[in-house]
Coordinates of C-alpha atoms in Angstrom, one line a residue:
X1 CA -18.4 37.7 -11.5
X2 CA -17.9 34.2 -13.1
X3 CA -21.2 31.8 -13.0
X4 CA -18.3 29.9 -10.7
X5 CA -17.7 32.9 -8.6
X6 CA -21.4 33.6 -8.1
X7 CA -22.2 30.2 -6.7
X8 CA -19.0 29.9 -4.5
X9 CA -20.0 32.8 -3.3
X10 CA -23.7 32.1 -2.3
X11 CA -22.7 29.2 -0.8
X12 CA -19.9 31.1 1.1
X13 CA -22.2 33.9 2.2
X14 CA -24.5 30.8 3.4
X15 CA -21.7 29.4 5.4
X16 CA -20.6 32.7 7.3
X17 CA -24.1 33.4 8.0
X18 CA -24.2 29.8 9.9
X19 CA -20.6 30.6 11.3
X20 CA -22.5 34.4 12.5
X21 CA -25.7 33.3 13.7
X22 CA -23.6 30.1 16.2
X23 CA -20.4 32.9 17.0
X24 CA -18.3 33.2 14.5
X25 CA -15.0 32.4 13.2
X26 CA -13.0 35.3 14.8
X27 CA -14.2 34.1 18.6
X28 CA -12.4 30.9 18.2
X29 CA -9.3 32.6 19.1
X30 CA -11.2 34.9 22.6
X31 CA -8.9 36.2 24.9
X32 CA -7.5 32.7 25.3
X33 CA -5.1 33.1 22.6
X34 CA -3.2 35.3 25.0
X35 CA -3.5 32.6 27.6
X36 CA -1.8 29.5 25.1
X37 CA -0.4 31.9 22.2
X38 CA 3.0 30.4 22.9
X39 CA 2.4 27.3 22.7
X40 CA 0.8 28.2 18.9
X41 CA 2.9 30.5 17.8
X42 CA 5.8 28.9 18.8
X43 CA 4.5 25.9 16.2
X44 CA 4.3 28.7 13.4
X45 CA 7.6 30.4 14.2
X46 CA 9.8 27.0 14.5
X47 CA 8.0 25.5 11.2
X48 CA 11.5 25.6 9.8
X49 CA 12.4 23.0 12.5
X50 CA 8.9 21.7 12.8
X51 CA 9.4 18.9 15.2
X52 CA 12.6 19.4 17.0
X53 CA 15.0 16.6 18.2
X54 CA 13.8 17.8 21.8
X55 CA 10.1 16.1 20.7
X56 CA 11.7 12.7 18.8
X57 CA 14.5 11.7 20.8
X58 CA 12.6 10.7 24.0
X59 CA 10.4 8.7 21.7
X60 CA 13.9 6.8 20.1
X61 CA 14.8 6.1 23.5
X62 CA 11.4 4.2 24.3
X63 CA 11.8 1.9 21.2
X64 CA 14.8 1.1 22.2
X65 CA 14.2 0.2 25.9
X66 CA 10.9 -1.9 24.7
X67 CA 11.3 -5.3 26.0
X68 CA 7.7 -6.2 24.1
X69 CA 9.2 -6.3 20.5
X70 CA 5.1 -6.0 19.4
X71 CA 5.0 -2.7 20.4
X72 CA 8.4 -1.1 19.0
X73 CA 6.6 -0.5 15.1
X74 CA 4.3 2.1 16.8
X75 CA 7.6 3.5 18.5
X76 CA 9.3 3.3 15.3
X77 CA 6.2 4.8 13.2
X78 CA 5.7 7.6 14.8
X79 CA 9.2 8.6 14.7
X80 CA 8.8 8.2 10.8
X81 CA 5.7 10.2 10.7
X82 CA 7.8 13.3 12.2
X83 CA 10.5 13.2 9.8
X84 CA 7.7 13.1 7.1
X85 CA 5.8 16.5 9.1
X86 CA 9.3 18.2 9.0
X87 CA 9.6 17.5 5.4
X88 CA 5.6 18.2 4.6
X89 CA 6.0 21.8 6.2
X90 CA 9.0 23.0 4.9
X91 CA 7.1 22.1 1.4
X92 CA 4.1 24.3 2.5
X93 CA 5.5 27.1 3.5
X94 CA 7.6 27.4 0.9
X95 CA 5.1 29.8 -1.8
X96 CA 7.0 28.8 -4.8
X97 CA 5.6 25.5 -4.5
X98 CA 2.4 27.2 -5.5
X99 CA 4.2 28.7 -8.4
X100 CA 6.0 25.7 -9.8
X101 CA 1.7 23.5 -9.0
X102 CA 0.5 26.8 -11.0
X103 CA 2.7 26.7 -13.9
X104 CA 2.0 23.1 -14.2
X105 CA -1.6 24.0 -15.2
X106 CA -0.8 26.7 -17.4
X107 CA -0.8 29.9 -15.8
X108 CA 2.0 32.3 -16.7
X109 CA 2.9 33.6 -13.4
X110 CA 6.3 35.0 -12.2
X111 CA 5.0 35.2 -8.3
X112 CA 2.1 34.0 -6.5
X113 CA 0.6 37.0 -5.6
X114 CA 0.0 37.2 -9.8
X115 CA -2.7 34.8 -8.8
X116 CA -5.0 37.7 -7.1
X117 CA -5.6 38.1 -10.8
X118 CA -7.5 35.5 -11.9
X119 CA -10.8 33.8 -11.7
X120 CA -10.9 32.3 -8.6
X121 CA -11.8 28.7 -10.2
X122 CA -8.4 29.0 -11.1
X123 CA -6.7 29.0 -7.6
X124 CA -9.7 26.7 -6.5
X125 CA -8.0 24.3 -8.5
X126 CA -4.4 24.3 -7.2
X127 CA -6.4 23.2 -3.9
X128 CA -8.3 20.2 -5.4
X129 CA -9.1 17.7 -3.0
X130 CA -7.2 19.7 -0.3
X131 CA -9.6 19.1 2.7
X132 CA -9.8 15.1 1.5
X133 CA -6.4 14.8 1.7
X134 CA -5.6 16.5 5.1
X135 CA -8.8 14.7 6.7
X136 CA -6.6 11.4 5.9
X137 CA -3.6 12.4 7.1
X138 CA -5.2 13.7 10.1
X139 CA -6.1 9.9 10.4
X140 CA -3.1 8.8 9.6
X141 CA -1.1 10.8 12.3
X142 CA -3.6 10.3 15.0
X143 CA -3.5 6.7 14.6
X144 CA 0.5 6.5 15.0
X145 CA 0.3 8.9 18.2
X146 CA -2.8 7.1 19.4
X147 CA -1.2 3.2 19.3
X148 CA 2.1 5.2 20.6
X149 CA -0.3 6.1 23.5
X150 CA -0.6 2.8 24.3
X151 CA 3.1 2.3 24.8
X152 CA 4.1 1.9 27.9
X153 CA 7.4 3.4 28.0
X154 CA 6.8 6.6 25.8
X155 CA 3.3 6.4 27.0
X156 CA 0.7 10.0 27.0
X157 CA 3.5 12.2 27.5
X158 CA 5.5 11.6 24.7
X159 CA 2.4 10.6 22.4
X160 CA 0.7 14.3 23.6
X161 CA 3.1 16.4 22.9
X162 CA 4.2 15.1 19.8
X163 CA 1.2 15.0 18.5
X164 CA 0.2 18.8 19.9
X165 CA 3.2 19.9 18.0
X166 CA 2.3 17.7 14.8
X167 CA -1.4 19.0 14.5
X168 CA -0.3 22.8 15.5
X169 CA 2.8 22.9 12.5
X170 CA 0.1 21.0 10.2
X171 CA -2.7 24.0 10.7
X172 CA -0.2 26.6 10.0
X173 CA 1.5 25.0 7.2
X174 CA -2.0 23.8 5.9
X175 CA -3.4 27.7 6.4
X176 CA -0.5 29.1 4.7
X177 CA -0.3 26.9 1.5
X178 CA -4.4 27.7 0.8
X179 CA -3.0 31.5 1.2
X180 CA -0.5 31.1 -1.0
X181 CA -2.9 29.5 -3.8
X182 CA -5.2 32.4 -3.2
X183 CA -2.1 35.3 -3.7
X184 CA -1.9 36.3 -0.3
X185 CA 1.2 36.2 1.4
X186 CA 1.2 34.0 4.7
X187 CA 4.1 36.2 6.3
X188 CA 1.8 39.4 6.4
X189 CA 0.4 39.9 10.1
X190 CA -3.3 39.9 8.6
X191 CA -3.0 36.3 7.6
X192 CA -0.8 35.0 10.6
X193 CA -3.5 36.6 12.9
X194 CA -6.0 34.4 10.7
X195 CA -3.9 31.7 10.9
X196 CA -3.0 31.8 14.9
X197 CA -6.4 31.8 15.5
X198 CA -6.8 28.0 13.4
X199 CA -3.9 27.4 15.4
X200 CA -5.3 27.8 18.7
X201 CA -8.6 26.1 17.6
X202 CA -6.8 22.7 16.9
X203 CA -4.8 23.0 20.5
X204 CA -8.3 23.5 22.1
X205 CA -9.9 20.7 20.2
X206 CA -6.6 18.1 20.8
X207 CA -6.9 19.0 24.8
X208 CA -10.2 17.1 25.0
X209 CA -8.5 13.9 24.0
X210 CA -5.9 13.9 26.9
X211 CA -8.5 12.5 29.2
X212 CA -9.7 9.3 27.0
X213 CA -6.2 8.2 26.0
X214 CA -5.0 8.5 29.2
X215 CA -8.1 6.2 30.8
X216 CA -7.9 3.6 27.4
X217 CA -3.7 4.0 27.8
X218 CA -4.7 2.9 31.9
X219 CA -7.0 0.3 30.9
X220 CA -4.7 -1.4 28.6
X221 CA -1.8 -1.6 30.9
X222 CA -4.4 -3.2 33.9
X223 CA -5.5 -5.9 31.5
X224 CA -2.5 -7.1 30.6
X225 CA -0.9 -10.1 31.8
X226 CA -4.6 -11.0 33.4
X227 CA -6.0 -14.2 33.0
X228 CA -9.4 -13.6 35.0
X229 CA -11.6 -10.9 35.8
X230 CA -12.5 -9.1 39.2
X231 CA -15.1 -6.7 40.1
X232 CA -12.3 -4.1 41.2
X233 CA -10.9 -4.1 37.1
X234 CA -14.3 -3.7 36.0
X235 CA -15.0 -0.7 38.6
X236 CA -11.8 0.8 38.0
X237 CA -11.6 0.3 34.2
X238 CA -15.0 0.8 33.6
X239 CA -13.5 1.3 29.4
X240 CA -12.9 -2.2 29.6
X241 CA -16.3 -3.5 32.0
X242 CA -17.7 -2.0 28.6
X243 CA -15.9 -3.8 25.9
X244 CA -16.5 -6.3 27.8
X245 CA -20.1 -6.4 27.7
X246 CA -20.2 -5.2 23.8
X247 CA -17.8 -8.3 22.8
X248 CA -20.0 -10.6 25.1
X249 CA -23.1 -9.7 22.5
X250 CA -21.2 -10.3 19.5
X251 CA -20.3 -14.1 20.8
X252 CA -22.2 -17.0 20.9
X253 CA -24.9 -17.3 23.6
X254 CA -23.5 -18.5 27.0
X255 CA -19.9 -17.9 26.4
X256 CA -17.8 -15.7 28.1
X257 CA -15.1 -13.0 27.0
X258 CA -12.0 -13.3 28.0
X259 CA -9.6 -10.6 30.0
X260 CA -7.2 -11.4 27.1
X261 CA -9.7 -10.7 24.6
X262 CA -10.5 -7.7 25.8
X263 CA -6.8 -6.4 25.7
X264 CA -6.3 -7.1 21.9
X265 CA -9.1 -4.5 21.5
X266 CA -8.6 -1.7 24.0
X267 CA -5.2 -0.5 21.5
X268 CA -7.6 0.2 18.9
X269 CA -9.7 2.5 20.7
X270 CA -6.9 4.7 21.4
X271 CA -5.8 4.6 17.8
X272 CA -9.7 5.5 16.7
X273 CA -10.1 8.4 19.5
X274 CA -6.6 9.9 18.0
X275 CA -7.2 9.0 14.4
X276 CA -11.3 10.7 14.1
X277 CA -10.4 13.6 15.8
X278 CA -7.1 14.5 14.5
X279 CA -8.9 14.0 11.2
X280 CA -11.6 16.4 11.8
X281 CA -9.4 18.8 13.2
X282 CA -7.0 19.0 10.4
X283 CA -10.0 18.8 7.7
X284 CA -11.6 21.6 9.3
X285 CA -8.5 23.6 9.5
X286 CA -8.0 23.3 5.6
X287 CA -11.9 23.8 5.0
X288 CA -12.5 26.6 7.2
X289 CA -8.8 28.4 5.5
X290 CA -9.9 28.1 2.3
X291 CA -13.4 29.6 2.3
X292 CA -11.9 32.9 4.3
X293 CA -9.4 32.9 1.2
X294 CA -12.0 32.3 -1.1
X295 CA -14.1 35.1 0.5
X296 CA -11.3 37.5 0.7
X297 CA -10.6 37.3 -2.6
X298 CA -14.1 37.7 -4.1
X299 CA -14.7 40.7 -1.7
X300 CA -11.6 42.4 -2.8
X301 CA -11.5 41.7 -6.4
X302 CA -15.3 43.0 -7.1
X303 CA -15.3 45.6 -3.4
X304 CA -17.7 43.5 -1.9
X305 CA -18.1 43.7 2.1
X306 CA -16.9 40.8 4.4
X307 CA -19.3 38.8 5.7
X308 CA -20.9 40.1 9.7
X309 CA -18.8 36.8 10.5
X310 CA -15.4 37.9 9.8
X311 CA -16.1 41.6 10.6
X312 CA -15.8 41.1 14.2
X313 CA -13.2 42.3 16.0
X314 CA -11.4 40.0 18.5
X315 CA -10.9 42.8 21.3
X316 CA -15.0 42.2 21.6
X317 CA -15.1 38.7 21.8
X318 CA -16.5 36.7 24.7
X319 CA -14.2 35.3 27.6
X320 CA -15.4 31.6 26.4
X321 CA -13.4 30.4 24.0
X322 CA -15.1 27.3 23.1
X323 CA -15.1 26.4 19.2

């Protein structure tokens, strides 16, 4: 090995052991990939038509029955941001992408799977700043779909299952470009079973949200219009009885917070509960891919074992599948 390759792969033997010692990576997926399987492998099997008309057009419709003109750019952004997903995983998927990124640095390659060959600093550096870049755009989409959230016409549905679909085509198309950089091909059933199983971890970790976008998306439709406060909007909303209380110690002593107040900020707590955890998501999906490339490869290019981590097999994982 490379001085590189013997650090990354310390600090990769490190990290599995972690992964082993708190169940590891392969019990994400449990039996309950059986259970949702369809709703992820439908995301990697359509990623030619990533987000479908079926997804969009309700959306359209909403902007265009919004009577609030203040709420149509959310309508209209997230609409954008699916044209731009469709576009993003065609690129992805596509491995001589890779090729044309790799012949750009130098490397006289005539197919992606040439790149087995090499030191693996060398692939490590068609991914530079991977897991940066898809933490942000994890922001960015969850943002969009969390203000669309707070729409009242498209509303949760059509904000959750957009952004289901979104996050699920992302984690494939993010899993199979890091394949591709490493030589593997992300058609071959070893890596989609890899890849299903980041699949099914995002859906898992998007489900939790459901609940506090649907109580902010709630909160925000109660408070507006309103002019005074009751005790029954306080006890049903109790989001906004706490906004309440956290604007009333950032304003001067004695004054009071406004119901109107309070609306201008509930939005933005959708937008942040969407936007963080979309981020993570996506950002682990893209770290977590890269270091079981990066592992492959070293153990197949100098016969090393796999890490206890990745040697389990899913048959004897757990009924619980959470992350």
């Amino acid at each position: 090995m490379s001085a590189y390759e013997e650090q990354v792969w310390k600090d990769l033997n490190e990290h599995w052991e972690r992964r082993n010692n708190r169940r590891g990576l392969p019990n994400w997926a449990s039996n309950a990939l059986g259970r949702t399987g369809e709703v992820a492998g439908n995301a990697g099997r359509r990623v030619k038509d990533a987000v479908p008309e079926g997804v969009k057009e309700p959306i359209r419709r909403a902007g265009g029955a919004l009577a609030d003109a203040a709420l149509r750019p959310a309508v209209a952004g997230a609409v954008a941001l699916l044209d731009l997903v469709n576009e993003a995983a065609l690129e992805l998927n596509d491995p001589k992408t890779v090729e044309k990124i790799a012949r750009k640095k130098g490397l006289d390659i005539d197919s992606f799977t040439e790149l087995r060959e090499q030191d693996l600093k060398v692939c490590d550096r068609l991914l530079a700043r991977n897991t940066m870049k898809w933490r942000a755009t994890g922001a960015l989409e969850g943002g969009a779909m969390g203000a669309l959230a707070m729409v009242p016409v498209a509303g949760i549905p059509a904000a959750m299952t957009a952004d289901i679909l979104v996050v699920q085509v992302l984690s494939t198309s993010i899993a199979s470009r890091i394949a591709y950089s490493y030589g593997y091909d992300a058609k071959d059933p070893d890596e989609q079973r890899f890849i299903q199983r980041l699949v099914h971890q995002s859906f898992m970790a998007q489900a939790t949200k459901a609940e506090p976008l649907n109580r902010t998306a709630q909160a925000a439709q109660a408070l507006k219009g309103r002019v005074n406060w009751s005790d029954k909007l306080r006890t049903d909303h109790k989001l906004a009885a706490a906004l309440e209380k956290l604007l009333q110690h950032l304003s001067p002593a004695g004054s009071k917070v406004s119901v109107k107040s309070v609306a201008k900020v509930v939005p933005f707590v959708g937008i942040v509960i969407s936007a963080g955890l979309n981020s993570a998501v996506l950002g682990r999906v893209a770290s977590e891919a890269q270091k079981y490339c990066q592992t492959r490869f070293l153990c197949e290019k100098y016969g090393l074992p796999l890490p206890a981590a990745l040697t389990v097999d899913q048959d004897d994982a757990p009924e619980d599948d959470t992350p």
